[in-house]
Structure formats: structure tokens, C-alpha cells
């Protein structure tokens, strides 16, 4: 008897583990179902797990000054996924999906990405010595594309939004026989690895369940990861918030209208490239994510680019965490939900910080910085701010 299999999240059809990406009966999402014994069995099968040391990221408590600034008296933590090897939580997904791909005989990988998943796939393919093709929208931040190129992957830039890249990666996977590492729900082995995020949160909180977990959300596998991880721990379920940008909010739109089916977004316009996913052709991913959010009694909320910028600044200057725009959207949403009274001011909250600020400098460079250029040997007159002089006074 098989100890693990793939199962359709909609019709429940079962399939043996293979490199398949959707339910043959209904076209919906496949998930990996296994028992603990099968984990050991898989570990035995795979002599070399592809890893760069992903996961086990820190859970950082927000400083009191930060809480005071946002008028919050509860407990707030940041799950700092920027610490993963390529700088985003995607490394968890890609490490697992690539390890499984190799066990099933992969000769190369392809990944459609808004940047982070592509950088991750390129890094792990380099580690494993496999060829990689990474497909990104032309407007992807330069830093992310540079990172992908540095790892030696073939970078293909596609006109228009992310869904165009998604479609091209599907065709490359079919044509070249490459494994598709795209980090929507398409690769069930990658999605499954994200449950470790929920388990880590539970462990880091000593088994306590936070009231809310806020997750920057494109297609939404990280929402599933948080939900599954807390379900694994069986200690209770936080309310999960799917956070999107106002300029690309298909899941929030369906949530606000009380619908169960998510409709694709038109043209995304947001600085949050990592969640700029219109879901065209895989709207089912958004519908599934929304179903999970509702099952936790959570909410879906959109934040504006200005709210994201403010949160990036507050996060960097107020906590020392350098986050890309997408990653700071969870913090912007927390502030917004607290201000609206939806999150109680005494609640316990975890914000997922999904990607590093190094990945998208442009937004920071457009902010005002406290910087001055001086000649060598310049006088200090007028150079030090008032506060410095006061501090130095006897
Ligand atoms: Zn099905």
C-alpha cells in the first residue's frame, strides 16, 4: 500500500506520486498526502537532499516603540523569512520540490516567477548541478533578475504581467521535459514543504497559537503552509489574513463580494512585485486560498502602495528588518486592521516577512534618507543633528 499519494483538493481523486501538476479528472489543485512513516521512507529514497540551509528562520518580537507608534498594546512578531539562503521563503518550497524532482528523474527545471521563486530555483539548481530556465515579467526588479543571472540560470523576460510568464513556463516544461518549480499551487511537493512554516511558528511560540497570522498573498501557497503547519500541531488555528496590494487584489475582491470563486485580475499596478499575480488561467488557486482563509475565520485585505512604503520604512527604521515591498505588506495590513478595530489592540499577531530588501532597492532609493556628502577632512559644524549635540552635552 502506498504511504503517500497526491490527492485533488476539490474532487478527492487520488494519484500515485509523480511529476503531475493538476487533477486529471477535474483540473484542480493536487496536494501531497502522507503519514509520518512515509517521510522516513522518502528520506531513505533520496540520498542527497538538495539544501542550502533553508528554514528555521527567526521569530522576532516587535520593539515597544514600534508598537506605540502603531497604537498597539498586544504582542507582535515578525517571522523573518528574509534569512533564507536566496533571501525569501521560496527557498523552502524550491528545496523540497527540487529534491523530489531529482528523485523522480528530472533533467532540468523551469520556473515562472515574479523574481524570488526564480532566484531560489536558480540557486538550488546551481547547487544540484541541473540546468534551469527562469521566466519572469519584463518589469521584474533589476536586483532579482541580476540574482537569477548570477546563479547561472537562463533568464527569459516576458512582456506583460506574471500570468504570461506562468503560461510560457508551462509550455517549456512540456516541450523540454523539465520539472516545473513554479511556486503557485502547481507543484504539490513544494507547497507541502511550506507547512514547516506553521510548525516553526507553533514551536517558536512554545505551542501558543497567535490570534492572527498575516501573509502576503499572490496565489497563496504560504497561506496553506501556515494553516497546515498549525493543523499538524493540533493546538488550535490562528485566523489567517491574506494580504494583497490594492493594485492586484483578486482574492480580496472575491472576499469583499462574498464570493467563493476568485476572478482573474486585469493589469496589476503595484510596487509589491512578489504578490503582483493576476491569476489568469489558474483562478482556482485564488479560490482555494480564499477557502482556506475563510476556514480559519480569517480575512482578506488589500493595502495601498503608500501604506506599503510607510510600513517598509517603519519596519527598517523601527525594528532593523530590511524587507522588500511585498514583505512589508503584512505589516501595512496589520496596522490597517488594528486601526479599523478588526484586530483587537491586545491581540497576538505574526506578520510574515517574506523577502529581503536587497531584492528591490528602487522603492527605498526613492525615499528620503538622512544622508550627506562631505569633502575629506570636513568640519563637523552643521554636520551633526540637534540630537547628537544634546546627547554629547555633559
Ligand atoms: Zn479533481
Short mmCIF file of C-alpha atoms and ligand atoms in Angstrom, two decimals:
data_model
loop_
_atom_site.label_atom_id
_atom_site.label_comp_id
_atom_site.label_asym_id
_atom_site.label_seq_id
_atom_site.Cartn_x
_atom_site.Cartn_y
_atom_site.Cartn_z
CA UNK A 1 0.00 0.00 0.00
CA UNK A 2 1.26 3.48 -0.82
CA UNK A 3 2.11 5.55 2.24
CA UNK A 4 1.90 8.78 0.31
CA UNK A 5 -0.08 9.93 -2.68
CA UNK A 6 -1.40 13.01 -4.40
CA UNK A 7 -5.00 13.98 -3.79
CA UNK A 8 -7.23 16.55 -5.52
CA UNK A 9 -8.31 19.32 -3.13
CA UNK A 10 -11.67 19.54 -4.92
CA UNK A 11 -12.89 16.11 -6.11
CA UNK A 12 -10.62 13.97 -3.92
CA UNK A 13 -9.26 11.86 -6.79
CA UNK A 14 -6.06 10.02 -5.81
CA UNK A 15 -2.86 9.65 -7.82
CA UNK A 16 0.47 7.95 -7.13
CA UNK A 17 3.35 10.40 -6.56
CA UNK A 18 4.70 11.51 -9.93
CA UNK A 19 5.56 14.74 -11.72
CA UNK A 20 1.97 15.77 -12.39
CA UNK A 21 0.55 19.22 -11.81
CA UNK A 22 -3.24 19.05 -11.78
CA UNK A 23 -6.13 16.67 -11.26
CA UNK A 24 -6.75 14.71 -14.47
CA UNK A 25 -10.43 14.37 -13.53
CA UNK A 26 -11.33 17.99 -12.74
CA UNK A 27 -8.22 20.12 -13.32
CA UNK A 28 -8.00 21.34 -9.74
CA UNK A 29 -5.02 21.53 -7.36
CA UNK A 30 -3.19 18.42 -6.14
CA UNK A 31 -1.85 18.13 -2.62
CA UNK A 32 0.63 15.68 -1.14
CA UNK A 33 -0.91 13.40 1.48
CA UNK A 34 1.35 11.23 3.61
CA UNK A 35 1.87 9.75 7.00
CA UNK A 36 4.96 10.16 9.18
CA UNK A 37 6.34 6.77 8.16
CA UNK A 38 6.43 7.81 4.54
CA UNK A 39 8.62 10.80 5.40
CA UNK A 40 11.27 8.41 6.62
CA UNK A 41 10.78 6.30 3.51
CA UNK A 42 11.29 9.32 1.26
CA UNK A 43 14.39 10.35 3.17
CA UNK A 44 15.73 6.86 2.56
CA UNK A 45 14.99 7.08 -1.15
CA UNK A 46 16.65 10.45 -1.58
CA UNK A 47 20.28 10.04 -0.68
CA UNK A 48 21.06 13.69 -1.24
CA UNK A 49 18.52 16.27 -0.16
CA UNK A 50 19.18 19.49 -2.03
CA UNK A 51 19.67 22.14 0.62
CA UNK A 52 21.40 25.45 1.17
CA UNK A 53 20.34 25.65 4.81
CA UNK A 54 16.79 26.99 4.34
CA UNK A 55 14.22 27.30 7.10
CA UNK A 56 14.50 27.69 10.90
CA UNK A 57 14.19 31.44 10.45
CA UNK A 58 13.96 33.72 13.49
CA UNK A 59 10.72 34.94 15.02
CA UNK A 60 11.44 38.48 16.17
CA UNK A 61 9.35 40.37 18.73
CA UNK A 62 8.41 43.93 17.76
CA UNK A 63 10.07 46.59 19.98
CA UNK A 64 7.82 48.58 22.34
CA UNK A 65 8.43 51.85 20.47
CA UNK A 66 7.22 50.23 17.27
CA UNK A 67 4.03 49.05 18.99
CA UNK A 68 3.45 52.51 20.47
CA UNK A 69 3.78 54.06 17.03
CA UNK A 70 1.00 51.92 15.63
CA UNK A 71 -1.13 52.20 18.77
CA UNK A 72 -0.99 48.52 19.61
CA UNK A 73 -0.65 47.04 23.09
CA UNK A 74 -0.74 43.34 22.26
CA UNK A 75 2.10 41.10 21.10
CA UNK A 76 3.53 41.33 17.59
CA UNK A 77 6.17 39.12 15.99
CA UNK A 78 7.88 39.11 12.61
CA UNK A 79 8.68 35.76 11.03
CA UNK A 80 11.86 36.81 9.24
CA UNK A 81 11.96 34.74 6.07
CA UNK A 82 14.50 37.14 4.55
CA UNK A 83 17.13 34.95 6.24
CA UNK A 84 16.66 32.09 3.81
CA UNK A 85 19.66 31.40 1.50
CA UNK A 86 18.38 33.30 -1.54
CA UNK A 87 16.57 35.88 0.60
CA UNK A 88 12.96 34.71 0.53
CA UNK A 89 10.63 31.99 1.88
CA UNK A 90 10.56 30.48 -1.62
CA UNK A 91 13.70 28.52 -0.71
CA UNK A 92 11.61 26.18 1.45
CA UNK A 93 9.30 25.42 -1.46
CA UNK A 94 12.05 25.07 -4.07
CA UNK A 95 14.36 22.91 -1.92
CA UNK A 96 11.60 20.34 -1.44
CA UNK A 97 10.28 20.48 -4.99
CA UNK A 98 13.76 20.14 -6.48
CA UNK A 99 14.74 17.29 -4.16
CA UNK A 100 11.62 15.41 -5.24
CA UNK A 101 12.18 16.30 -8.89
CA UNK A 102 15.65 14.73 -8.80
CA UNK A 103 14.32 11.60 -7.08
CA UNK A 104 11.78 11.30 -9.90
CA UNK A 105 14.43 11.74 -12.61
CA UNK A 106 14.46 15.45 -13.51
CA UNK A 107 16.93 16.56 -16.20
CA UNK A 108 16.27 20.27 -15.77
CA UNK A 109 13.91 22.74 -14.14
CA UNK A 110 11.80 25.67 -15.24
CA UNK A 111 10.17 28.27 -13.02
CA UNK A 112 7.82 31.16 -13.73
CA UNK A 113 8.44 33.85 -11.19
CA UNK A 114 7.98 37.45 -10.21
CA UNK A 115 11.61 37.21 -9.12
CA UNK A 116 12.01 35.50 -5.77
CA UNK A 117 10.97 31.99 -6.75
CA UNK A 118 13.15 32.31 -9.84
CA UNK A 119 16.17 33.36 -7.79
CA UNK A 120 15.52 30.46 -5.47
CA UNK A 121 15.08 27.91 -8.28
CA UNK A 122 18.26 29.19 -9.93
CA UNK A 123 20.20 28.91 -6.66
CA UNK A 124 19.06 25.36 -5.88
CA UNK A 125 19.50 24.20 -9.49
CA UNK A 126 23.07 25.52 -9.30
CA UNK A 127 23.53 23.61 -6.08
CA UNK A 128 22.21 20.41 -7.68
CA UNK A 129 24.05 20.90 -10.97
CA UNK A 130 20.86 20.97 -13.05
CA UNK A 131 20.08 23.36 -15.92
CA UNK A 132 17.43 25.97 -15.06
CA UNK A 133 15.24 28.23 -17.16
CA UNK A 134 13.65 31.11 -15.24
CA UNK A 135 10.76 33.03 -16.80
CA UNK A 136 9.94 36.47 -15.37
CA UNK A 137 7.87 39.51 -16.33
CA UNK A 138 9.96 42.19 -18.06
CA UNK A 139 9.22 44.63 -15.23
CA UNK A 140 10.76 42.39 -12.55
CA UNK A 141 13.06 44.35 -10.18
CA UNK A 142 16.61 44.52 -11.52
CA UNK A 143 18.09 43.09 -8.33
CA UNK A 144 16.02 39.91 -8.63
CA UNK A 145 16.94 39.42 -12.29
CA UNK A 146 20.61 40.02 -11.52
CA UNK A 147 20.48 37.42 -8.78
CA UNK A 148 18.93 34.87 -11.15
CA UNK A 149 21.61 35.52 -13.75
CA UNK A 150 24.40 35.28 -11.18
CA UNK A 151 23.34 31.73 -10.31
CA UNK A 152 23.88 30.81 -13.97
CA UNK A 153 20.28 30.18 -14.97
CA UNK A 154 18.86 31.08 -18.38
CA UNK A 155 16.66 34.13 -17.81
CA UNK A 156 13.69 34.73 -20.12
CA UNK A 157 11.93 38.08 -19.76
CA UNK A 158 8.32 38.06 -20.96
CA UNK A 159 6.21 41.06 -21.86
CA UNK A 160 3.33 41.92 -19.59
CA UNK A 161 2.20 40.52 -16.24
CA UNK A 162 3.13 37.39 -14.33
CA UNK A 163 0.44 35.14 -15.84
CA UNK A 164 2.16 35.42 -19.25
CA UNK A 165 5.33 34.07 -17.65
CA UNK A 166 3.34 31.32 -15.98
CA UNK A 167 1.95 30.23 -19.33
CA UNK A 168 5.36 30.18 -21.03
CA UNK A 169 6.84 28.08 -18.20
CA UNK A 170 4.04 25.54 -18.64
CA UNK A 171 4.92 25.22 -22.32
CA UNK A 172 8.67 24.97 -21.65
CA UNK A 173 8.07 22.24 -19.05
CA UNK A 174 6.06 20.23 -21.58
CA UNK A 175 8.41 20.82 -24.51
CA UNK A 176 11.76 20.36 -22.74
CA UNK A 177 10.55 17.72 -20.28
CA UNK A 178 11.76 19.96 -17.44
CA UNK A 179 10.22 19.87 -13.99
CA UNK A 180 8.02 22.87 -13.24
CA UNK A 181 9.11 24.54 -10.00
CA UNK A 182 6.68 27.46 -10.32
CA UNK A 183 5.56 28.33 -6.81
CA UNK A 184 1.84 28.70 -7.26
CA UNK A 185 -0.02 25.54 -6.16
CA UNK A 186 1.24 23.78 -9.30
CA UNK A 187 3.97 21.75 -7.61
CA UNK A 188 2.41 19.79 -4.73
CA UNK A 189 5.80 18.80 -3.27
CA UNK A 190 6.88 22.41 -2.97
CA UNK A 191 3.60 23.55 -1.44
CA UNK A 192 3.78 20.73 1.07
CA UNK A 193 7.15 21.96 2.36
CA UNK A 194 5.61 25.28 3.41
CA UNK A 195 3.70 23.54 6.24
CA UNK A 196 7.01 23.70 8.12
CA UNK A 197 6.45 27.46 8.43
CA UNK A 198 3.32 26.87 10.53
CA UNK A 199 5.08 24.23 12.59
CA UNK A 200 8.06 26.50 13.25
CA UNK A 201 5.73 29.30 14.38
CA UNK A 202 4.00 26.96 16.80
CA UNK A 203 7.33 25.72 18.19
CA UNK A 204 8.80 29.22 18.47
CA UNK A 205 5.73 30.34 20.42
CA UNK A 206 6.09 27.30 22.70
CA UNK A 207 2.85 25.83 21.45
CA UNK A 208 0.85 29.04 21.82
CA UNK A 209 -1.39 29.88 18.90
CA UNK A 210 -1.31 33.54 17.83
CA UNK A 211 -4.68 35.18 17.22
CA UNK A 212 -3.68 36.28 13.73
CA UNK A 213 -1.08 35.41 11.10
CA UNK A 214 -0.76 37.86 8.20
CA UNK A 215 0.54 36.51 4.90
CA UNK A 216 1.49 38.46 1.73
CA UNK A 217 -0.56 36.59 -0.87
CA UNK A 218 -0.30 36.04 -4.61
CA UNK A 219 -1.66 32.58 -5.47
CA UNK A 220 -1.44 31.66 -1.81
CA UNK A 221 0.62 28.50 -1.06
CA UNK A 222 2.09 30.19 2.03
CA UNK A 223 -1.44 30.59 3.41
CA UNK A 224 -1.82 26.84 3.05
CA UNK A 225 1.57 26.27 4.65
CA UNK A 226 0.62 28.26 7.75
CA UNK A 227 -2.77 26.54 8.00
CA UNK A 228 -1.36 23.04 7.52
CA UNK A 229 1.50 23.58 9.95
CA UNK A 230 -0.82 24.65 12.76
CA UNK A 231 -3.18 21.79 11.87
CA UNK A 232 -0.23 19.38 12.18
CA UNK A 233 0.45 20.71 15.67
CA UNK A 234 -3.23 20.29 16.63
CA UNK A 235 -3.01 23.07 19.22
CA UNK A 236 -5.53 25.41 17.58
CA UNK A 237 -5.71 27.53 14.45
CA UNK A 238 -4.86 31.24 14.11
CA UNK A 239 -7.04 33.44 11.93
CA UNK A 240 -5.12 33.82 8.71
CA UNK A 241 -5.11 37.09 6.76
CA UNK A 242 -4.42 37.04 3.03
CA UNK A 243 -2.76 40.37 2.25
CA UNK A 244 -2.76 41.73 -1.29
CA UNK A 245 -1.89 45.03 -2.94
CA UNK A 246 -4.73 47.34 -3.97
CA UNK A 247 -3.30 47.27 -7.49
CA UNK A 248 -3.63 43.48 -7.73
CA UNK A 249 -6.22 42.04 -5.37
CA UNK A 250 -8.22 39.22 -6.98
CA UNK A 251 -8.61 37.24 -3.74
CA UNK A 252 -9.63 40.32 -1.74
CA UNK A 253 -12.14 41.26 -4.41
CA UNK A 254 -13.92 37.89 -4.13
CA UNK A 255 -13.73 38.06 -0.33
CA UNK A 256 -15.31 41.52 -0.24
CA UNK A 257 -18.11 40.39 -2.56
CA UNK A 258 -18.77 37.23 -0.54
CA UNK A 259 -17.95 35.01 -3.49
CA UNK A 260 -16.27 31.63 -3.37
CA UNK A 261 -14.83 31.76 -6.89
CA UNK A 262 -11.96 34.18 -7.49
CA UNK A 263 -11.91 36.05 -10.80
CA UNK A 264 -8.65 36.91 -12.54
CA UNK A 265 -7.34 40.48 -12.16
CA UNK A 266 -6.77 42.73 -15.16
CA UNK A 267 -3.48 44.63 -15.27
CA UNK A 268 -1.59 44.72 -11.95
CA UNK A 269 -0.21 48.07 -10.81
CA UNK A 270 1.75 47.89 -7.56
CA UNK A 271 5.27 48.22 -6.19
CA UNK A 272 4.78 44.83 -4.48
CA UNK A 273 6.12 42.69 -7.33
CA UNK A 274 6.07 39.47 -5.32
CA UNK A 275 2.28 39.49 -4.99
CA UNK A 276 1.58 41.06 -8.37
CA UNK A 277 -0.15 37.95 -9.69
CA UNK A 278 -3.41 38.34 -11.66
CA UNK A 279 -4.08 34.55 -11.57
CA UNK A 280 -5.11 34.45 -15.22
CA UNK A 281 -5.68 30.81 -16.16
CA UNK A 282 -5.31 29.48 -12.61
CA UNK A 283 -8.02 31.42 -10.81
CA UNK A 284 -8.66 28.17 -8.92
CA UNK A 285 -5.52 28.89 -6.89
CA UNK A 286 -7.06 32.08 -5.55
CA UNK A 287 -10.37 30.35 -4.85
CA UNK A 288 -8.61 27.62 -2.89
CA UNK A 289 -6.62 30.17 -0.87
CA UNK A 290 -9.80 32.09 -0.10
CA UNK A 291 -11.47 28.88 1.05
CA UNK A 292 -8.57 28.24 3.47
CA UNK A 293 -8.70 31.82 4.78
CA UNK A 294 -12.44 31.55 5.44
CA UNK A 295 -12.00 28.18 7.16
CA UNK A 296 -9.74 29.92 9.70
CA UNK A 297 -12.28 32.75 10.15
CA UNK A 298 -9.61 34.99 8.66
CA UNK A 299 -9.95 37.94 6.34
CA UNK A 300 -8.52 39.15 3.04
CA UNK A 301 -7.41 42.77 2.82
CA UNK A 302 -5.67 44.99 0.29
CA UNK A 303 -3.14 47.70 1.13
CA UNK A 304 -2.05 50.66 -0.98
CA UNK A 305 1.46 51.27 -2.25
CA UNK A 306 1.75 54.26 0.09
CA UNK A 307 0.76 52.10 3.05
CA UNK A 308 3.40 49.57 1.96
CA UNK A 309 6.07 52.29 1.69
CA UNK A 310 5.25 53.55 5.18
CA UNK A 311 5.41 50.02 6.56
CA UNK A 312 8.78 49.36 4.84
CA UNK A 313 10.20 52.47 6.41
CA UNK A 314 8.76 51.75 9.84
CA UNK A 315 9.96 48.16 9.72
CA UNK A 316 13.52 49.05 8.69
CA UNK A 317 13.99 52.08 10.94
CA UNK A 318 11.88 50.80 13.83
CA UNK A 319 12.89 47.14 14.04
CA UNK A 320 16.05 46.63 11.96
CA UNK A 321 14.33 44.34 9.45
CA UNK A 322 15.01 45.22 5.80
CA UNK A 323 12.05 44.00 3.78
CA UNK A 324 11.08 44.26 0.13
CA UNK A 325 7.69 45.92 -0.60
CA UNK A 326 5.78 42.61 -0.77
CA UNK A 327 7.18 41.51 2.57
CA UNK A 328 6.16 44.75 4.29
CA UNK A 329 2.59 44.42 3.04
CA UNK A 330 1.79 42.14 6.01
CA UNK A 331 2.87 44.90 8.38
CA UNK A 332 0.85 47.52 6.48
CA UNK A 333 -2.18 45.23 6.73
CA UNK A 334 -1.68 44.69 10.46
CA UNK A 335 -1.64 48.45 11.04
CA UNK A 336 -4.75 48.85 8.93
CA UNK A 337 -6.71 46.05 10.64
CA UNK A 338 -5.72 47.35 14.10
CA UNK A 339 -6.81 50.87 13.18
CA UNK A 340 -10.12 49.51 11.84
CA UNK A 341 -10.75 47.58 15.06
CA UNK A 342 -10.83 44.25 13.24
CA UNK A 343 -7.69 43.14 15.05
CA UNK A 344 -8.06 43.81 18.76
CA UNK A 345 -5.41 46.12 20.23
CA UNK A 346 -4.44 43.43 22.74
CA UNK A 347 -4.24 40.56 20.25
CA UNK A 348 -1.22 38.43 19.38
CA UNK A 349 -0.07 38.78 15.78
CA UNK A 350 2.54 37.27 13.49
CA UNK A 351 3.49 39.11 10.29
CA UNK A 352 5.21 37.01 7.64
CA UNK A 353 8.22 38.94 6.25
CA UNK A 354 8.61 37.02 3.02
CA UNK A 355 11.55 38.61 1.14
CA UNK A 356 14.68 40.71 1.65
CA UNK A 357 15.02 44.44 1.00
CA UNK A 358 18.16 43.72 -1.05
CA UNK A 359 15.84 42.34 -3.71
CA UNK A 360 14.19 45.63 -4.60
CA UNK A 361 16.25 48.76 -3.93
CA UNK A 362 14.33 51.11 -6.16
CA UNK A 363 11.48 51.77 -3.73
CA UNK A 364 13.88 52.55 -0.89
CA UNK A 365 16.06 54.74 -3.11
CA UNK A 366 13.03 56.93 -3.81
CA UNK A 367 12.54 57.60 -0.09
CA UNK A 368 14.13 60.46 1.81
CA UNK A 369 17.28 59.29 3.56
CA UNK A 370 19.39 61.04 6.20
CA UNK A 371 22.49 61.30 4.10
CA UNK A 372 25.12 63.99 3.50
CA UNK A 373 28.16 64.12 1.24
CA UNK A 374 31.22 65.95 2.55
CA UNK A 375 34.81 66.59 1.48
CA UNK A 376 37.60 64.63 3.18
CA UNK A 377 38.54 66.36 6.45
CA UNK A 378 35.31 68.38 6.51
CA UNK A 379 34.42 70.44 9.55
CA UNK A 380 31.74 68.95 11.83
CA UNK A 381 29.97 72.33 12.01
CA UNK A 382 26.40 71.85 10.92
CA UNK A 383 27.04 68.17 10.23
CA UNK A 384 25.65 66.65 13.43
CA UNK A 385 21.90 66.85 14.11
CA UNK A 386 20.47 68.52 17.22
CA UNK A 387 20.03 65.20 18.96
CA UNK A 388 23.72 64.27 18.61
CA UNK A 389 24.78 67.57 20.20
CA UNK A 390 22.33 67.19 23.08
CA UNK A 391 23.49 63.62 23.69
CA UNK A 392 27.10 64.79 23.81
CA UNK A 393 26.37 67.64 26.28
CA UNK A 394 27.66 66.99 29.84
ZN1 LIG B 1 -10.14 16.72 -9.04
#
